[in-house]
Amino acid sequence: MEPSNISGEKRIIVGVTGASGAVFARRTLQLLEADARVEKIHLVVSGSGLKLLRDELDIGISKSARVPSALAGHATGKTEYLLDSDIGASIASGSYRLHGMLVIPCTTGCLAQIAAGISSTLIERAADVCLKQGHKLILAVRDAPFNRIHLENMLRAQLAGAVIFPIIPAFYDRPKTLDDLVTQFCCRVLEMLDLEQDRQYRWEGEAKRRKK
Ligand SMILES: Cc1cc2nc3c(=O)[nH]c(=O)nc-3n(C[C@H](O)[C@H](O)[C@H](O)COP(=O)(O)O)c2cc1C
């Protein structure tokens, strides 16, 4: 059997933890859902992540199995929702064919667990598996300011193979709405997963900018 990234149909894990920025999780899921190159999305939301979805997006936690459709805004065909406590899920094993994983938003707590190699939840275990198997792991860390422990954990995770992609949006594309800003950030994240994005703004140099 071919790995999913060779066959061109990618299986991707999206972890959502309890850092502010639920809109980034929502847009990422929507972009992945609409992407024909993506065969399957495994969505795992931590307990604090569920609280975040309720606080920032009014997505109720009582029927958590409906989280994917509530997040994506329509019934989803390819997103499998997994409980963070489901440590026996397929994605907890290195034998599972996977393209990569992103945690968006990623708390400093989740970062710390990953950097320390502690796999007590499914998100942490799946991230650990990505690092040991050499799959791409993107951590969209969000907090401000960062303390020394956060910075050291980012370095530790990066040295182990993770991409530290803090939620720091760009402004040189002159976003007109929050939606523009969020979409551009999520496109950048997905390009790091080798999913080229048509909507990605590309800087063409100052000469072109002046002509506009
Ligand atoms: C309103 C609110 C906002 C928070 N924002 C952040 C944040 O931006 N970054 C962060 O690292 N933690 C943040 N936290 C703290 C985490 O939710 C908390 O540390 C939690 O235990 C993380 O658990 P998890 O990593 O399993 O999701 C926030 C908590 C609350 C209540």
PDB file of C-alpha atoms in Angstrom, chain A:
ATOM      1  CA  MET A   1       0.000   0.000   0.000  1.00  0.00           C
ATOM      2  CA  GLU A   2       1.267   3.465  -0.834  1.00  0.00           C
ATOM      3  CA  PRO A   3       1.596   6.193   1.796  1.00  0.00           C
ATOM      4  CA  SER A   4      -1.244   8.712   1.453  1.00  0.00           C
ATOM      5  CA  ASN A   5       1.098  11.499   0.318  1.00  0.00           C
ATOM      6  CA  ILE A   6       2.438   9.411  -2.573  1.00  0.00           C
ATOM      7  CA  SER A   7      -1.017   8.448  -3.821  1.00  0.00           C
ATOM      8  CA  GLY A   8      -1.894  12.172  -3.795  1.00  0.00           C
ATOM      9  CA  GLU A   9      -4.796  11.710  -1.408  1.00  0.00           C
ATOM     10  CA  LYS A  10      -3.743  13.159   1.868  1.00  0.00           C
ATOM     11  CA  ARG A  11      -4.903  12.251   5.339  1.00  0.00           C
ATOM     12  CA  ILE A  12      -4.478  15.094   7.755  1.00  0.00           C
ATOM     13  CA  ILE A  13      -5.009  15.497  11.490  1.00  0.00           C
ATOM     14  CA  VAL A  14      -6.340  18.792  12.804  1.00  0.00           C
ATOM     15  CA  GLY A  15      -5.946  19.264  16.547  1.00  0.00           C
ATOM     16  CA  VAL A  16      -7.794  22.122  18.220  1.00  0.00           C
ATOM     17  CA  THR A  17      -6.742  23.167  21.722  1.00  0.00           C
ATOM     18  CA  GLY A  18      -7.934  25.848  24.109  1.00  0.00           C
ATOM     19  CA  ALA A  19      -5.916  28.856  22.950  1.00  0.00           C
ATOM     20  CA  SER A  20      -7.761  31.875  21.654  1.00  0.00           C
ATOM     21  CA  GLY A  21      -8.334  31.823  17.883  1.00  0.00           C
ATOM     22  CA  ALA A  22     -11.156  29.405  17.098  1.00  0.00           C
ATOM     23  CA  VAL A  23     -11.738  31.231  13.791  1.00  0.00           C
ATOM     24  CA  PHE A  24      -8.405  29.885  12.572  1.00  0.00           C
ATOM     25  CA  ALA A  25      -9.501  26.316  13.310  1.00  0.00           C
ATOM     26  CA  ARG A  26     -12.778  26.889  11.508  1.00  0.00           C
ATOM     27  CA  ARG A  27     -11.224  28.341   8.360  1.00  0.00           C
ATOM     28  CA  THR A  28      -8.549  25.628   8.260  1.00  0.00           C
ATOM     29  CA  LEU A  29     -11.187  22.924   8.422  1.00  0.00           C
ATOM     30  CA  GLN A  30     -13.245  24.638   5.705  1.00  0.00           C
ATOM     31  CA  LEU A  31     -10.242  24.893   3.386  1.00  0.00           C
ATOM     32  CA  LEU A  32      -9.299  21.260   3.950  1.00  0.00           C
ATOM     33  CA  GLU A  33     -12.885  20.092   3.455  1.00  0.00           C
ATOM     34  CA  ALA A  34     -13.032  21.861   0.096  1.00  0.00           C
ATOM     35  CA  ASP A  35      -9.668  20.492  -1.040  1.00  0.00           C
ATOM     36  CA  ALA A  36      -9.907  17.551  -3.442  1.00  0.00           C
ATOM     37  CA  ARG A  37      -6.324  16.556  -2.612  1.00  0.00           C
ATOM     38  CA  VAL A  38      -7.389  15.782   0.947  1.00  0.00           C
ATOM     39  CA  GLU A  39      -8.922  12.351   1.380  1.00  0.00           C
ATOM     40  CA  LYS A  40      -9.580  12.425   5.099  1.00  0.00           C
ATOM     41  CA  ILE A  41      -9.411  14.827   8.017  1.00  0.00           C
ATOM     42  CA  HIS A  42      -9.187  13.575  11.578  1.00  0.00           C
ATOM     43  CA  LEU A  43     -10.438  16.327  13.867  1.00  0.00           C
ATOM     44  CA  VAL A  44      -9.498  16.125  17.543  1.00  0.00           C
ATOM     45  CA  VAL A  45     -10.563  18.827  19.976  1.00  0.00           C
ATOM     46  CA  SER A  46      -9.235  19.016  23.535  1.00  0.00           C
ATOM     47  CA  GLY A  47     -11.589  19.623  26.460  1.00  0.00           C
ATOM     48  CA  SER A  48     -10.490  23.259  26.592  1.00  0.00           C
ATOM     49  CA  GLY A  49     -10.794  23.395  22.811  1.00  0.00           C
ATOM     50  CA  LEU A  50     -14.474  22.477  23.082  1.00  0.00           C
ATOM     51  CA  LYS A  51     -14.909  25.297  25.583  1.00  0.00           C
ATOM     52  CA  LEU A  52     -13.125  27.604  23.147  1.00  0.00           C
ATOM     53  CA  LEU A  53     -15.524  26.663  20.324  1.00  0.00           C
ATOM     54  CA  ARG A  54     -18.438  27.493  22.573  1.00  0.00           C
ATOM     55  CA  ASP A  55     -16.960  30.770  23.863  1.00  0.00           C
ATOM     56  CA  GLU A  56     -15.672  32.143  20.558  1.00  0.00           C
ATOM     57  CA  LEU A  57     -17.961  30.563  17.936  1.00  0.00           C
ATOM     58  CA  ASP A  58     -21.108  29.628  19.872  1.00  0.00           C
ATOM     59  CA  ILE A  59     -20.648  25.983  18.927  1.00  0.00           C
ATOM     60  CA  GLY A  60     -22.242  23.935  21.700  1.00  0.00           C
ATOM     61  CA  ILE A  61     -20.342  21.092  23.259  1.00  0.00           C
ATOM     62  CA  SER A  62     -23.332  18.974  24.236  1.00  0.00           C
ATOM     63  CA  LYS A  63     -23.431  17.092  20.932  1.00  0.00           C
ATOM     64  CA  SER A  64     -19.734  16.990  20.238  1.00  0.00           C
ATOM     65  CA  ALA A  65     -20.117  14.490  17.372  1.00  0.00           C
ATOM     66  CA  ARG A  66     -21.608  17.391  15.423  1.00  0.00           C
ATOM     67  CA  VAL A  67     -18.520  19.539  15.903  1.00  0.00           C
ATOM     68  CA  PRO A  68     -17.168  18.994  12.347  1.00  0.00           C
ATOM     69  CA  SER A  69     -20.366  20.120  10.609  1.00  0.00           C
ATOM     70  CA  ALA A  70     -20.862  22.962  13.085  1.00  0.00           C
ATOM     71  CA  LEU A  71     -17.308  24.121  12.434  1.00  0.00           C
ATOM     72  CA  ALA A  72     -17.321  23.714   8.665  1.00  0.00           C
ATOM     73  CA  GLY A  73     -20.811  25.215   8.316  1.00  0.00           C
ATOM     74  CA  HIS A  74     -22.164  22.234   6.359  1.00  0.00           C
ATOM     75  CA  ALA A  75     -22.399  18.461   6.685  1.00  0.00           C
ATOM     76  CA  THR A  76     -18.900  17.153   6.243  1.00  0.00           C
ATOM     77  CA  GLY A  77     -18.103  14.038   4.313  1.00  0.00           C
ATOM     78  CA  LYS A  78     -14.484  13.527   5.045  1.00  0.00           C
ATOM     79  CA  THR A  79     -13.955  14.765   8.577  1.00  0.00           C
ATOM     80  CA  GLU A  80     -13.846  12.168  11.314  1.00  0.00           C
ATOM     81  CA  TYR A  81     -14.336  13.571  14.787  1.00  0.00           C
ATOM     82  CA  LEU A  82     -12.298  11.881  17.515  1.00  0.00           C
ATOM     83  CA  LEU A  83     -12.336  12.410  21.255  1.00  0.00           C
ATOM     84  CA  ASP A  84      -9.067  13.621  22.742  1.00  0.00           C
ATOM     85  CA  SER A  85      -9.379  10.809  25.267  1.00  0.00           C
ATOM     86  CA  ASP A  86      -9.581   8.176  22.482  1.00  0.00           C
ATOM     87  CA  ILE A  87      -5.996   7.082  22.822  1.00  0.00           C
ATOM     88  CA  GLY A  88      -6.756   3.849  20.923  1.00  0.00           C
ATOM     89  CA  ALA A  89      -7.731   5.670  17.701  1.00  0.00           C
ATOM     90  CA  SER A  90      -6.002   4.761  14.427  1.00  0.00           C
ATOM     91  CA  ILE A  91      -3.986   7.985  14.390  1.00  0.00           C
ATOM     92  CA  ALA A  92      -2.318   7.019  17.685  1.00  0.00           C
ATOM     93  CA  SER A  93      -0.223   4.492  15.774  1.00  0.00           C
ATOM     94  CA  GLY A  94       2.790   5.064  13.566  1.00  0.00           C
ATOM     95  CA  SER A  95       1.469   2.361  11.230  1.00  0.00           C
ATOM     96  CA  TYR A  96      -1.376   4.646  10.104  1.00  0.00           C
ATOM     97  CA  ARG A  97      -0.863   6.208   6.662  1.00  0.00           C
ATOM     98  CA  LEU A  98      -0.732   9.918   7.295  1.00  0.00           C
ATOM     99  CA  HIS A  99       0.441  13.045   5.508  1.00  0.00           C
ATOM    100  CA  GLY A 100       0.728  15.417   8.445  1.00  0.00           C
ATOM    101  CA  MET A 101      -0.849  17.177  11.368  1.00  0.00           C
ATOM    102  CA  LEU A 102      -1.541  20.676  12.497  1.00  0.00           C
ATOM    103  CA  VAL A 103      -2.602  21.944  15.874  1.00  0.00           C
ATOM    104  CA  ILE A 104      -4.515  25.186  15.432  1.00  0.00           C
ATOM    105  CA  PRO A 105      -4.751  27.004  17.719  1.00  0.00           C
ATOM    106  CA  CYS A 106      -2.086  25.342  19.878  1.00  0.00           C
ATOM    107  CA  THR A 107      -1.872  26.184  23.574  1.00  0.00           C
ATOM    108  CA  THR A 108       1.436  26.638  25.308  1.00  0.00           C
ATOM    109  CA  GLY A 109       0.347  23.710  27.476  1.00  0.00           C
ATOM    110  CA  CYS A 110      -0.053  21.413  24.478  1.00  0.00           C
ATOM    111  CA  LEU A 111       3.253  22.678  23.104  1.00  0.00           C
ATOM    112  CA  ALA A 112       4.898  21.814  26.448  1.00  0.00           C
ATOM    113  CA  GLN A 113       3.509  18.293  26.421  1.00  0.00           C
ATOM    114  CA  ILE A 114       4.667  17.710  22.846  1.00  0.00           C
ATOM    115  CA  ALA A 115       8.098  19.203  23.531  1.00  0.00           C
ATOM    116  CA  ALA A 116       8.450  16.916  26.567  1.00  0.00           C
ATOM    117  CA  GLY A 117       7.304  13.827  24.668  1.00  0.00           C
ATOM    118  CA  ILE A 118       4.328  13.304  26.967  1.00  0.00           C
ATOM    119  CA  SER A 119       1.473  11.575  25.148  1.00  0.00           C
ATOM    120  CA  SER A 120      -1.402  11.523  27.591  1.00  0.00           C
ATOM    121  CA  THR A 121      -4.089  12.692  25.128  1.00  0.00           C
ATOM    122  CA  LEU A 122      -4.802  11.788  21.504  1.00  0.00           C
ATOM    123  CA  ILE A 123      -3.591  15.171  20.229  1.00  0.00           C
ATOM    124  CA  GLU A 124      -0.313  14.773  22.109  1.00  0.00           C
ATOM    125  CA  ARG A 125       0.122  11.153  21.044  1.00  0.00           C
ATOM    126  CA  ALA A 126      -0.635  11.879  17.389  1.00  0.00           C
ATOM    127  CA  ALA A 127       1.862  14.760  17.457  1.00  0.00           C
ATOM    128  CA  ASP A 128       4.447  12.481  19.042  1.00  0.00           C
ATOM    129  CA  VAL A 129       3.820   9.894  16.313  1.00  0.00           C
ATOM    130  CA  CYS A 130       4.306  12.570  13.631  1.00  0.00           C
ATOM    131  CA  LEU A 131       7.687  13.465  15.080  1.00  0.00           C
ATOM    132  CA  LYS A 132       8.850   9.859  15.352  1.00  0.00           C
ATOM    133  CA  GLN A 133       7.592   8.934  11.886  1.00  0.00           C
ATOM    134  CA  GLY A 134       8.922  12.067  10.222  1.00  0.00           C
ATOM    135  CA  HIS A 135       5.512  13.439   9.219  1.00  0.00           C
ATOM    136  CA  LYS A 136       4.986  17.164   9.085  1.00  0.00           C
ATOM    137  CA  LEU A 137       3.734  18.642  12.350  1.00  0.00           C
ATOM    138  CA  ILE A 138       2.698  22.289  12.450  1.00  0.00           C
ATOM    139  CA  LEU A 139       2.011  23.974  15.759  1.00  0.00           C
ATOM    140  CA  ALA A 140       0.064  27.240  15.454  1.00  0.00           C
ATOM    141  CA  VAL A 141       0.962  28.379  18.942  1.00  0.00           C
ATOM    142  CA  ARG A 142      -0.941  31.324  20.381  1.00  0.00           C
ATOM    143  CA  ASP A 143      -0.210  33.365  23.444  1.00  0.00           C
ATOM    144  CA  ALA A 144       1.315  36.716  24.220  1.00  0.00           C
ATOM    145  CA  PRO A 145       3.774  37.484  25.573  1.00  0.00           C
ATOM    146  CA  PHE A 146       5.819  34.288  25.517  1.00  0.00           C
ATOM    147  CA  ASN A 147       7.757  33.439  28.649  1.00  0.00           C
ATOM    148  CA  ARG A 148      11.108  31.670  28.674  1.00  0.00           C
ATOM    149  CA  ILE A 149       9.483  28.250  29.130  1.00  0.00           C
ATOM    150  CA  HIS A 150       7.284  28.783  26.042  1.00  0.00           C
ATOM    151  CA  LEU A 151      10.291  29.880  23.988  1.00  0.00           C
ATOM    152  CA  GLU A 152      12.416  26.958  25.139  1.00  0.00           C
ATOM    153  CA  ASN A 153       9.593  24.524  24.384  1.00  0.00           C
ATOM    154  CA  MET A 154       9.196  25.990  20.904  1.00  0.00           C
ATOM    155  CA  LEU A 155      12.893  25.478  20.269  1.00  0.00           C
ATOM    156  CA  ARG A 156      12.756  21.944  21.640  1.00  0.00           C
ATOM    157  CA  ALA A 157       9.776  21.009  19.456  1.00  0.00           C
ATOM    158  CA  GLN A 158      11.333  22.647  16.402  1.00  0.00           C
ATOM    159  CA  LEU A 159      14.578  20.738  16.908  1.00  0.00           C
ATOM    160  CA  ALA A 160      12.543  17.515  17.075  1.00  0.00           C
ATOM    161  CA  GLY A 161      10.989  18.309  13.698  1.00  0.00           C
ATOM    162  CA  ALA A 162       7.900  20.421  14.371  1.00  0.00           C
ATOM    163  CA  VAL A 163       7.190  23.651  12.500  1.00  0.00           C
ATOM    164  CA  ILE A 164       6.412  26.440  14.955  1.00  0.00           C
ATOM    165  CA  PHE A 165       3.890  28.625  13.164  1.00  0.00           C
ATOM    166  CA  PRO A 166       2.595  31.092  15.765  1.00  0.00           C
ATOM    167  CA  ILE A 167      -0.685  32.835  15.052  1.00  0.00           C
ATOM    168  CA  ILE A 168       0.912  36.034  13.818  1.00  0.00           C
ATOM    169  CA  PRO A 169      -1.010  37.180  10.731  1.00  0.00           C
ATOM    170  CA  ALA A 170       0.592  39.261   7.987  1.00  0.00           C
ATOM    171  CA  PHE A 171      -0.637  42.705   6.926  1.00  0.00           C
ATOM    172  CA  TYR A 172       1.276  43.429   3.731  1.00  0.00           C
ATOM    173  CA  ASP A 173      -1.583  41.997   1.685  1.00  0.00           C
ATOM    174  CA  ARG A 174      -3.715  44.766   3.259  1.00  0.00           C
ATOM    175  CA  PRO A 175      -6.585  42.641   4.581  1.00  0.00           C
ATOM    176  CA  LYS A 176      -9.886  44.493   4.477  1.00  0.00           C
ATOM    177  CA  THR A 177     -11.769  42.179   6.800  1.00  0.00           C
ATOM    178  CA  LEU A 178     -11.062  39.776   9.614  1.00  0.00           C
ATOM    179  CA  ASP A 179     -12.070  37.063   7.193  1.00  0.00           C
ATOM    180  CA  ASP A 180      -9.312  38.107   4.746  1.00  0.00           C
ATOM    181  CA  LEU A 181      -6.757  38.098   7.528  1.00  0.00           C
ATOM    182  CA  VAL A 182      -7.771  34.678   8.848  1.00  0.00           C
ATOM    183  CA  THR A 183      -7.950  33.122   5.372  1.00  0.00           C
ATOM    184  CA  GLN A 184      -4.500  34.376   4.392  1.00  0.00           C
ATOM    185  CA  PHE A 185      -2.997  33.025   7.603  1.00  0.00           C
ATOM    186  CA  CYS A 186      -4.644  29.622   7.148  1.00  0.00           C
ATOM    187  CA  CYS A 187      -3.501  29.460   3.513  1.00  0.00           C
ATOM    188  CA  ARG A 188       0.072  30.016   4.682  1.00  0.00           C
ATOM    189  CA  VAL A 189      -0.260  27.230   7.225  1.00  0.00           C
ATOM    190  CA  LEU A 190      -1.689  24.811   4.644  1.00  0.00           C
ATOM    191  CA  GLU A 191       1.078  25.608   2.189  1.00  0.00           C
ATOM    192  CA  MET A 192       3.495  24.392   4.877  1.00  0.00           C
ATOM    193  CA  LEU A 193       1.643  21.077   4.597  1.00  0.00           C
ATOM    194  CA  ASP A 194       2.463  21.010   0.860  1.00  0.00           C
ATOM    195  CA  LEU A 195      -1.065  22.039  -0.081  1.00  0.00           C
ATOM    196  CA  GLU A 196      -0.593  24.932  -2.487  1.00  0.00           C
ATOM    197  CA  GLN A 197      -3.376  27.491  -2.079  1.00  0.00           C
ATOM    198  CA  ASP A 198      -4.886  29.457  -5.003  1.00  0.00           C
ATOM    199  CA  ARG A 199      -6.035  32.172  -2.627  1.00  0.00           C
ATOM    200  CA  GLN A 200      -2.583  32.728  -1.149  1.00  0.00           C
ATOM    201  CA  TYR A 201      -1.409  36.330  -1.552  1.00  0.00           C
ATOM    202  CA  ARG A 202       2.113  36.424  -2.960  1.00  0.00           C
ATOM    203  CA  TRP A 203       4.358  39.401  -2.590  1.00  0.00           C
ATOM    204  CA  GLU A 204       5.663  40.404  -6.022  1.00  0.00           C
ATOM    205  CA  GLY A 205       8.149  43.058  -4.978  1.00  0.00           C
ATOM    206  CA  GLU A 206       7.877  46.732  -4.150  1.00  0.00           C
ATOM    207  CA  ALA A 207       8.008  47.882  -7.783  1.00  0.00           C
ATOM    208  CA  LYS A 208       4.727  46.110  -8.558  1.00  0.00           C
ATOM    209  CA  ARG A 209       3.145  47.401  -5.347  1.00  0.00           C
ATOM    210  CA  ARG A 210       4.006  51.020  -6.314  1.00  0.00           C
ATOM    211  CA  LYS A 211       2.351  50.628  -9.740  1.00  0.00           C
ATOM    212  CA  LYS A 212      -0.959  49.590  -8.196  1.00  0.00           C
TER     213      LYS A 212
END
